[in-house]
XYZ file of C-alpha atoms in Angstrom:
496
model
C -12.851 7.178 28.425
C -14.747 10.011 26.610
C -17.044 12.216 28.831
C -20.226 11.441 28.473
C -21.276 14.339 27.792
C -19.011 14.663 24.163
C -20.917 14.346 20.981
C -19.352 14.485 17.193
C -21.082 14.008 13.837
C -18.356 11.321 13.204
C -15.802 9.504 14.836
C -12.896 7.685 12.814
C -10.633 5.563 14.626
C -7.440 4.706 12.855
C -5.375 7.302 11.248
C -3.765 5.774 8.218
C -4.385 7.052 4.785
C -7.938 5.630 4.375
C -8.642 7.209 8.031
C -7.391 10.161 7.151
C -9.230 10.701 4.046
C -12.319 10.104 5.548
C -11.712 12.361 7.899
C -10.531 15.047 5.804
C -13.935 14.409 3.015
C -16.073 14.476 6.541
C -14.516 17.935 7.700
C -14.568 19.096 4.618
C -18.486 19.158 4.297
C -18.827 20.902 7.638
C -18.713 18.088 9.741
C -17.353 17.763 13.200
C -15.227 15.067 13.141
C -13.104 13.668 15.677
C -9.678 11.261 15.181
C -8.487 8.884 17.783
C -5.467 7.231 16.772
C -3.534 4.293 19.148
C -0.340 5.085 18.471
C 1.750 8.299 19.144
C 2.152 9.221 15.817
C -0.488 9.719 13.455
C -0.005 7.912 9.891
C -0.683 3.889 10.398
C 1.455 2.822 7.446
C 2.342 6.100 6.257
C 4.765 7.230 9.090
C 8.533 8.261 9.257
C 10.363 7.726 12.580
C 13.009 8.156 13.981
C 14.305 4.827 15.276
C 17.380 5.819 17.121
C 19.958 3.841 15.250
C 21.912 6.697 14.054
C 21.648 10.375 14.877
C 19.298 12.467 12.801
C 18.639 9.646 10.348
C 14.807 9.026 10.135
C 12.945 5.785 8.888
C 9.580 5.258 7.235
C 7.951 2.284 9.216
C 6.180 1.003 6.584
C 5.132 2.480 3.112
C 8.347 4.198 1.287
C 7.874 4.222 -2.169
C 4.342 5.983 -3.168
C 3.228 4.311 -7.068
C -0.608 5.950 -6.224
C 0.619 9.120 -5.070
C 0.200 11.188 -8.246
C -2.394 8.460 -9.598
C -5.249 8.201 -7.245
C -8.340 10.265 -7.641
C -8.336 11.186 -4.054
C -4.694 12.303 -4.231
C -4.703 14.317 -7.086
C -7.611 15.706 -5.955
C -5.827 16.941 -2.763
C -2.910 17.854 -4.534
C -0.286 17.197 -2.207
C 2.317 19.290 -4.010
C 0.126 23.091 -3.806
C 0.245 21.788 -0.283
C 4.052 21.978 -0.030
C 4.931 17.810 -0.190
C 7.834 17.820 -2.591
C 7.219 14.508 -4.533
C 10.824 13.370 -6.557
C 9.318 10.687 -9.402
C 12.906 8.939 -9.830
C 14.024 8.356 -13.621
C 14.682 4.856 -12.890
C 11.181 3.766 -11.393
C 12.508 0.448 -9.849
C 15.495 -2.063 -10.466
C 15.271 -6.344 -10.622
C 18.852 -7.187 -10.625
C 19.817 -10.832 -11.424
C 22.831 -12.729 -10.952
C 25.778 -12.995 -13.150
C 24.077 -11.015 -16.442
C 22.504 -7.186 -16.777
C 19.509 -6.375 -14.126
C 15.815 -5.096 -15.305
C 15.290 -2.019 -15.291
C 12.185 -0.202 -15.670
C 12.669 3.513 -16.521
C 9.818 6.252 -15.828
C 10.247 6.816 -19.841
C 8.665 3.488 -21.293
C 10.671 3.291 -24.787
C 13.718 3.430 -23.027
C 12.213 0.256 -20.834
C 11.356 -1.431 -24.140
C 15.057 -0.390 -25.645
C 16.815 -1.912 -22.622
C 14.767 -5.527 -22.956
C 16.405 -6.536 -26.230
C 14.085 -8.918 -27.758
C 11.605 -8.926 -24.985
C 10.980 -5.416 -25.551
C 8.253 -5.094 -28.124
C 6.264 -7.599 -25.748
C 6.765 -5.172 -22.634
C 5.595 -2.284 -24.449
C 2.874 -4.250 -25.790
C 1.549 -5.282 -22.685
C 1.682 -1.935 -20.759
C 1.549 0.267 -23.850
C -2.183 0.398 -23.785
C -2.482 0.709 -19.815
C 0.363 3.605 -20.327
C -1.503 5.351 -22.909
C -4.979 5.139 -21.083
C -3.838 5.777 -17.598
C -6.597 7.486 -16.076
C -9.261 4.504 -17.053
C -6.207 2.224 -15.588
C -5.826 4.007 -12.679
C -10.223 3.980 -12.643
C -10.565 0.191 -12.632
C -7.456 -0.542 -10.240
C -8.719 2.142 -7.968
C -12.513 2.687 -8.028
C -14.754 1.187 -5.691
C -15.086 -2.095 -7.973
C -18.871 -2.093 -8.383
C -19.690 0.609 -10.514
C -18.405 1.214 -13.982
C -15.835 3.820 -13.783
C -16.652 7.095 -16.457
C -13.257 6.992 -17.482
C -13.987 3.509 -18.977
C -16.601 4.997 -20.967
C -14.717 6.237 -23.720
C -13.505 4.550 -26.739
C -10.277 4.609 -25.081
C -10.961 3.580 -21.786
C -13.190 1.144 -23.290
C -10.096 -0.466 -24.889
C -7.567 -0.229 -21.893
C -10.342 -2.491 -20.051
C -10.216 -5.051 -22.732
C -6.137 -4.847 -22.677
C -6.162 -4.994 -18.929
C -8.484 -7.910 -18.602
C -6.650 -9.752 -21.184
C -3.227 -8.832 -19.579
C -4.698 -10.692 -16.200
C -5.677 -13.311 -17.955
C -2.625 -13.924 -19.241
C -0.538 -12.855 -16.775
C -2.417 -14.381 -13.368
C -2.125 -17.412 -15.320
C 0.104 -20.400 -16.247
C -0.007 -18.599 -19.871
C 2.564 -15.592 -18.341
C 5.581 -16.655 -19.552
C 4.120 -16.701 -23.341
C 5.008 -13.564 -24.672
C 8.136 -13.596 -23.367
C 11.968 -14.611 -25.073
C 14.217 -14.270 -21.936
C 14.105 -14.283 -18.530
C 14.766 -10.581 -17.698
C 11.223 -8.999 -18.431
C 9.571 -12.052 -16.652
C 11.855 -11.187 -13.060
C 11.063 -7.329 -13.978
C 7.152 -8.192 -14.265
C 7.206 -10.306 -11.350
C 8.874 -8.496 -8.874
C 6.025 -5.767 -9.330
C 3.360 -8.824 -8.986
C 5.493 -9.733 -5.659
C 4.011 -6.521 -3.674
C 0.601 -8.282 -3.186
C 3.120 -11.479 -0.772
C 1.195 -14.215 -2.662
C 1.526 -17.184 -4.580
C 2.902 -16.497 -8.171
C 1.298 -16.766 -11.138
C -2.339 -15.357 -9.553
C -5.242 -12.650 -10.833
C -3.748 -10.673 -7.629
C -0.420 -10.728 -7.971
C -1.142 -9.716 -12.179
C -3.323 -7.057 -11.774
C -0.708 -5.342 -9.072
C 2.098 -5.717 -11.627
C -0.112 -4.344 -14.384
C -1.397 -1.363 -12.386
C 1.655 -0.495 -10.338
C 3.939 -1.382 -13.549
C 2.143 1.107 -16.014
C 2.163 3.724 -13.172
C 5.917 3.405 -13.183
C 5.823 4.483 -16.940
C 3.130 7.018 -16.361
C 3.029 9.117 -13.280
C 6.032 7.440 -11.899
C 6.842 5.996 -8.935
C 7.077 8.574 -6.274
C 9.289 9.346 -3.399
C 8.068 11.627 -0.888
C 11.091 13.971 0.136
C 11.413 13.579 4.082
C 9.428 9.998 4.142
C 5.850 9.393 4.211
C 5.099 11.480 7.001
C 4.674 14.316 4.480
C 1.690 12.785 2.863
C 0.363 12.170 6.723
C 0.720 15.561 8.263
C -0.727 17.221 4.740
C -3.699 15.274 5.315
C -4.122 16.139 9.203
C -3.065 20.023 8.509
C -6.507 19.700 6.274
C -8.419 18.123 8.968
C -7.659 20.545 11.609
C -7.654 23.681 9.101
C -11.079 22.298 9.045
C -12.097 21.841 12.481
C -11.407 18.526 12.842
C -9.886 17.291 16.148
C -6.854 14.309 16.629
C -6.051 12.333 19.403
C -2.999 10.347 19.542
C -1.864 7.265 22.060
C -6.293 6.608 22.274
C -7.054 2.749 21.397
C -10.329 1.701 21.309
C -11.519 -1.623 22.541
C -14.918 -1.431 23.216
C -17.776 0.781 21.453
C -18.364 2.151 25.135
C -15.249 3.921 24.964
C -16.157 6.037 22.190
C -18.133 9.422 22.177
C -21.379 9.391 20.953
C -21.601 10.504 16.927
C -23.770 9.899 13.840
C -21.423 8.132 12.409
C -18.207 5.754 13.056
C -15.473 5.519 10.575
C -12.810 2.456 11.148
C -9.513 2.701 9.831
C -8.832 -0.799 10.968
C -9.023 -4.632 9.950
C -12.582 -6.541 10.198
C -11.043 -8.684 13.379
C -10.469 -4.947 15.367
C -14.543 -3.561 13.789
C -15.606 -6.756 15.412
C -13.761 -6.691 18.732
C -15.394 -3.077 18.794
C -18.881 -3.999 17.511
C -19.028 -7.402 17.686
C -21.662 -7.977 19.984
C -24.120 -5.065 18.090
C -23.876 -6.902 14.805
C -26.127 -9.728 13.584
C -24.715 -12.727 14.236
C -24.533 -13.543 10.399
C -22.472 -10.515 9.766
C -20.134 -11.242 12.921
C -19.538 -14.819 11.307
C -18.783 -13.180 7.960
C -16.443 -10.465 9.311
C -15.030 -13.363 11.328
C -13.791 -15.567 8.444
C -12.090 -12.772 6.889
C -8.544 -14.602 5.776
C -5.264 -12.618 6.546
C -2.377 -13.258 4.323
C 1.352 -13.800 4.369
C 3.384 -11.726 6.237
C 6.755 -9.084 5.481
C 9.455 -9.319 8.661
C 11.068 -5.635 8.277
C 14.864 -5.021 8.129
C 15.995 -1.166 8.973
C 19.716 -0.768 7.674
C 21.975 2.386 8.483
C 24.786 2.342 5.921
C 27.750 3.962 5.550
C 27.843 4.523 1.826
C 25.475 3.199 -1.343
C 24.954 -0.208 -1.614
C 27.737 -1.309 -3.935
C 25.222 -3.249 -6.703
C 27.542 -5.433 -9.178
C 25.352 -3.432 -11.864
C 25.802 -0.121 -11.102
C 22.887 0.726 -13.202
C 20.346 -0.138 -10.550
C 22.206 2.014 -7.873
C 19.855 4.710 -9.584
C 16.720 2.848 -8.364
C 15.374 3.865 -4.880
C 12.935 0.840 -5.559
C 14.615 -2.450 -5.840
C 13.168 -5.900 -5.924
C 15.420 -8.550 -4.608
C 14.339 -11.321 -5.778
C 16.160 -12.919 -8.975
C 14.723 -14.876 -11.865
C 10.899 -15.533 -11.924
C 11.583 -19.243 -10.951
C 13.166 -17.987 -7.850
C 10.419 -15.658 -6.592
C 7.668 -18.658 -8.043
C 9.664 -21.179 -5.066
C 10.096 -18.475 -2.436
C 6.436 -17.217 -2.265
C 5.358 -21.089 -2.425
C 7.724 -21.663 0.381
C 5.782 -18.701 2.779
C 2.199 -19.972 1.390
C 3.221 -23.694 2.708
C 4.630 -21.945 6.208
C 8.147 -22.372 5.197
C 10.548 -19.682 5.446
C 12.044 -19.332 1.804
C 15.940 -19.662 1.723
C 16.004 -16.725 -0.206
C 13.131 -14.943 0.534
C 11.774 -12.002 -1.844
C 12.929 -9.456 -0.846
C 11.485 -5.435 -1.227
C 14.093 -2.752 -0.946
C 14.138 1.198 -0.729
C 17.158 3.428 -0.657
C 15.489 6.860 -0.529
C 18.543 8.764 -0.200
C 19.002 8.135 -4.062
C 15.930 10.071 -4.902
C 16.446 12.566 -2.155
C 19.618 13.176 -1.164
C 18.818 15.266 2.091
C 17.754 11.715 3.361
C 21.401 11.063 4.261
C 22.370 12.668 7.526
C 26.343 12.670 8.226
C 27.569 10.346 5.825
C 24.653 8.047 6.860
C 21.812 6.928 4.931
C 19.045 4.502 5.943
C 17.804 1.654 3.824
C 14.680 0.032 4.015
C 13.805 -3.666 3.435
C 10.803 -6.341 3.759
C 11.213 -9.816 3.257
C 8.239 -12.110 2.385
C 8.042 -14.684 5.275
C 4.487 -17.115 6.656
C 2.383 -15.254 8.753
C 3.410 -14.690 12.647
C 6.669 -15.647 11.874
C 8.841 -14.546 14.624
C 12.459 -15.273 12.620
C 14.916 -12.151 13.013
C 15.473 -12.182 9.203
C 18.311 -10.036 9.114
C 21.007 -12.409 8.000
C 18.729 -13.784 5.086
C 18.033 -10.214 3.596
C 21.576 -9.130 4.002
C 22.452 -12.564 2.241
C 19.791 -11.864 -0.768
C 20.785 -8.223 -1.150
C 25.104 -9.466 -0.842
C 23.781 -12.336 -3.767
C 23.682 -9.027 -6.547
C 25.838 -6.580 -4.581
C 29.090 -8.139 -3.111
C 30.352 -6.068 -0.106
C 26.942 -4.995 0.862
C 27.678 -5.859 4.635
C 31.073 -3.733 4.501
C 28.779 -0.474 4.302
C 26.148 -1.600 6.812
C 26.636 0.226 10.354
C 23.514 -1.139 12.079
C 20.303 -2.347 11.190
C 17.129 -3.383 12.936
C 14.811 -6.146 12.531
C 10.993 -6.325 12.985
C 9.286 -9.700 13.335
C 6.527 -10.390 11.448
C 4.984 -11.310 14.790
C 5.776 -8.028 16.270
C 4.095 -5.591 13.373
C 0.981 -5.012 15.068
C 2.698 -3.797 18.334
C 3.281 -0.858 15.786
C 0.157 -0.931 13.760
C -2.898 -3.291 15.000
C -4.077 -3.265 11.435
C -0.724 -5.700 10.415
C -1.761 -9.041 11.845
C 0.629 -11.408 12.114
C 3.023 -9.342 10.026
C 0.077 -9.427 7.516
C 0.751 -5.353 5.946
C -1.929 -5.589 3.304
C -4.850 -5.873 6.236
C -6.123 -9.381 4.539
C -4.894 -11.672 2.178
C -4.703 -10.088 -1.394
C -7.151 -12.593 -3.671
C -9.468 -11.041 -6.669
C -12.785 -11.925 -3.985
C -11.478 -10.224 -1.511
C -10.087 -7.043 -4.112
C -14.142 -7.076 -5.228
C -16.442 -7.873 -2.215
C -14.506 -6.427 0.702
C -13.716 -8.449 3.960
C -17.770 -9.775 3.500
C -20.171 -10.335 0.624
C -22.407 -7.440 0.334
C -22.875 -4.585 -1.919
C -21.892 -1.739 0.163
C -18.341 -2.983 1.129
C -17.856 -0.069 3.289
C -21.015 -0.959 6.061
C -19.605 -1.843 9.181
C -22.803 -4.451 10.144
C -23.716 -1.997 12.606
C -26.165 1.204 11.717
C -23.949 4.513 11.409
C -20.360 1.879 11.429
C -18.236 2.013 8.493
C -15.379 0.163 7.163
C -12.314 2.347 5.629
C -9.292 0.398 5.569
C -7.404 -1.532 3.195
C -9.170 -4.519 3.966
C -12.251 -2.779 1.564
C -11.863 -2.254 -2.213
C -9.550 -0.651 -4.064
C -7.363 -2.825 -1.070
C -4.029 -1.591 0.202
C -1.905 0.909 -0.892
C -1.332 4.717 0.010
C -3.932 6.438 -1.924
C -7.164 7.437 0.212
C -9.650 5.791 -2.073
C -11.225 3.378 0.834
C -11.452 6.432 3.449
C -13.198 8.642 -0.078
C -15.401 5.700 -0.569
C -16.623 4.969 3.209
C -17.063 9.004 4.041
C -19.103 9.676 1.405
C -21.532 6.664 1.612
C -21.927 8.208 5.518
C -22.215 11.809 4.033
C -25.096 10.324 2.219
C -26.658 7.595 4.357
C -26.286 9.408 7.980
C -26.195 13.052 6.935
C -28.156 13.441 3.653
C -25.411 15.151 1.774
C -25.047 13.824 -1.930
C -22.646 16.047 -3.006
C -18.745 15.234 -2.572
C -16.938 18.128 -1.103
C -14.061 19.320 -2.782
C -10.716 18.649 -2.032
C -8.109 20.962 -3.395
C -6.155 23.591 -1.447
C -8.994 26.034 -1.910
C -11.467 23.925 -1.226
């Protein structure tokens, strides 16, 4: 319990990236600003661990591959790399390999994307061409606080790249997504990307996380932090306490009575935690609201220590350290409809990383971890090892002659590790387009936490989940202007 006697102009509890932005935006205009985190480790879904299945050989828990981390405002704004994070963007930006014929492949450089489609490639470069070529206003309308109209879409250009991406989501969130298309390669390579939101397939969600994340992979690239996402976490807290801020680790909060006083209270954390916190402050309407909030579908983790690369039959996609296993379109449309009935698919999608490809120092004696999620109904407490060894072993045959050990998280068991994970739920609430616009409850400030001074930072509020800051940027500088009277963002840069 705090003394009662401690005071802070803000408080954020949680210390993923949204936490950690706030907290860093807060400090940043002269704020003191204190962190209490649950766990050990500061980083909620940005952490690397050590796991203790091999010597030396570190793990990131949950986020491994970084699409936003060169993209987002907040981000670039920060500028991870003048702060030392040495970000690899891979040439091959991810990998869909199929059975018995040539895998997708979806290079950083987009004309080589389009070469390798065959027919299907004028479509592909048709479809993300536009986002490609007007990245910033992409990156503006996936990423901004989805109420105002980004500046970036103000330009002829911009102005265009809206129209393309709203048609694109049209198209491809519908039963119309399989119109432009000849084959069956670009469709797996398009939906694999649409796969990261873990819902039903064709939807608006699942399109317009293809679309963004897909054009980032032939833009900025899809990044790999060298060392694991850690990097991006301790950058952020090296800010905060260059900047006064404080951090305190293995310090849940249960009850607003535990926390110090402040002007303001910044949660890093799902609705269900802001109302087991708050819940009896708020009006009752809000507490309902906050209350309905729907979770979604859950990933069961799979750590693997191998002894060697996994052998793919296409050795082409050994050059992806982002590879969606998955097959055909049809496959991944029956697998994600198996988890949104509560069945466990018999081949489950299936994300993988293999950082060591991007960054070699990764490997530690011969030994090089490999990190996997499979798609699986929420609170599922299946050991899904054997199924995601059997879906990787599908496109690479003698996959379990390299594996040493492996580990396997639960879906019921991720919020021993992060509270904001539900019932193996990682994206904090279930990814719809309602929930991507209004937040976890109707209202125009998404961010308000139904409580005067309370605010809501997490991925459960728009942009939704993802490593990029945005909802922690959002949330701190409504406070900095509601609780403090300062209109002006700070800045964010090095010399900031």
């Amino acid at each position: 319990m705090p003394s009662p006697r401690e005071v802070h102009d803000a408080v954020v509890v949680g210390s993923g990236p949204g936490g950690l932005a706030a907290a860093v935006t807060l400090a940043r205009a002269g704020l003191d600003v204190l962190v209490l985190e649950a766990q050990p480790v500061l980083g909620g879904g940005a952490r690397t661990l050590d796991l203790g299945l091999a010597p030396g050989l570190v793990h990131d828990v949950c986020s491994a591959i970084h699409p936003l981390a060169l993209a987002s405002p907040f981000l670039r704004a920060f500028d991870l790399r003048q702060r030392g994070v040495e970000l690899v963007v891979p040439e091959l930006s991810y990998a869909q390999p199929l059975e018995g014929r040539d895998a997708g492949l979806a290079y950083h450089d987009l004309e080589r994307t389009v070469a390798g489609l065959g027919a299907d490639g004028a479509a592909w470069r048709r479809l993300l061409g536009p986002l490609v070529e007007q990245a910033d206003a992409t990156v503006a309308l996936g990423l901004g606080d989805h109420r105002s109209i980004p500046p970036e879409v103000l330009s002829p250009g911009g102005a265009q790249a809206a129209v393309s991406f709203g048609a694109a989501l049209l198209e491809q969130g519908t039963r119309l997504w399989d119109a432009r298309f000849r084959g069956d390669v670009a469709p797996a390579l398009l939906s694999g990307v649409a796969a990261h939101a873990i819902t039903t397939l064709p939807s608006l969600a699942g399109a317009g996380t293809a679309l963004l994340l897909g054009s980032l992979a032939h833009s900025v690239g899809w990044v790999m932090p060298v060392g694991g996402s850690q990097a991006i976490t301790d950058a952020l807290a090296a800010d905060l306490t260059a900047h006064g801020g404080q951090v305190r680790t293995s310090s849940p909060v249960t009850t607003w009575r535990e926390l110090p006083r402040a002007r303001a209270y910044l949660f890093d954390t799902t609705p269900r935690t802001l109302v087991q916190v708050w819940g009896e402050r708020m009006r009752p309407s809000v507490r309902s609201a906050l209350e309905r909030f729907r979770y979604g579908d859950a990933a069961a983790k799979v750590d693997f220590v191998l002894s060697g690369p996994v052998p793919w039959a296409d050795g082409r996609v050994g050059g992806a350290s982002t590879v969606h296993v998955a097959g055909t379109r049809a496959e991944m449309v029956a697998a994600e409809a198996d988890v949104a009935a509560g069945r466990h698919a018999e081949r489950p999608v299936t994300l993988l990383s293999d950082p060591s490809v991007a960054a070699p120092s990764r490997e530690v004696a011969g030994l090089r971890p490999l990190w996997t999620y499979a798609h699986v109904p929420a609170g599922s407490d299946r050991d899904v090892t054997e199924a995601v060894a059997a879906q990787i072993e599908r496109f690479a045959p003698g996959f379990r002659d390299v594996v040493v050990t492996s580990r396997c998280i639960p879906a019921s068991e991720m919020s021993a590790h992060n509270a904001n994970y539900p019932g193996g739920d990682i994206a904090a609430g279930a990814v719809t387009m309602p929930r991507m616009v209004t937040g976890p409850r109707f209202a125009w400030h998404a961010y308000d936490g139904g409580v005067p001074g309370v605010y809501l930072c997490s991925s459960s509020t728009p942009p939704g989940p993802g490593v990029h800051g945005m909802t922690g940027w959002f949330a701190a500088r409504r406070a900095l202007r509601q609780r403090f009277g300062i209109r002006t963002a700070p800045e964010l840069g090095p010399a900031g």
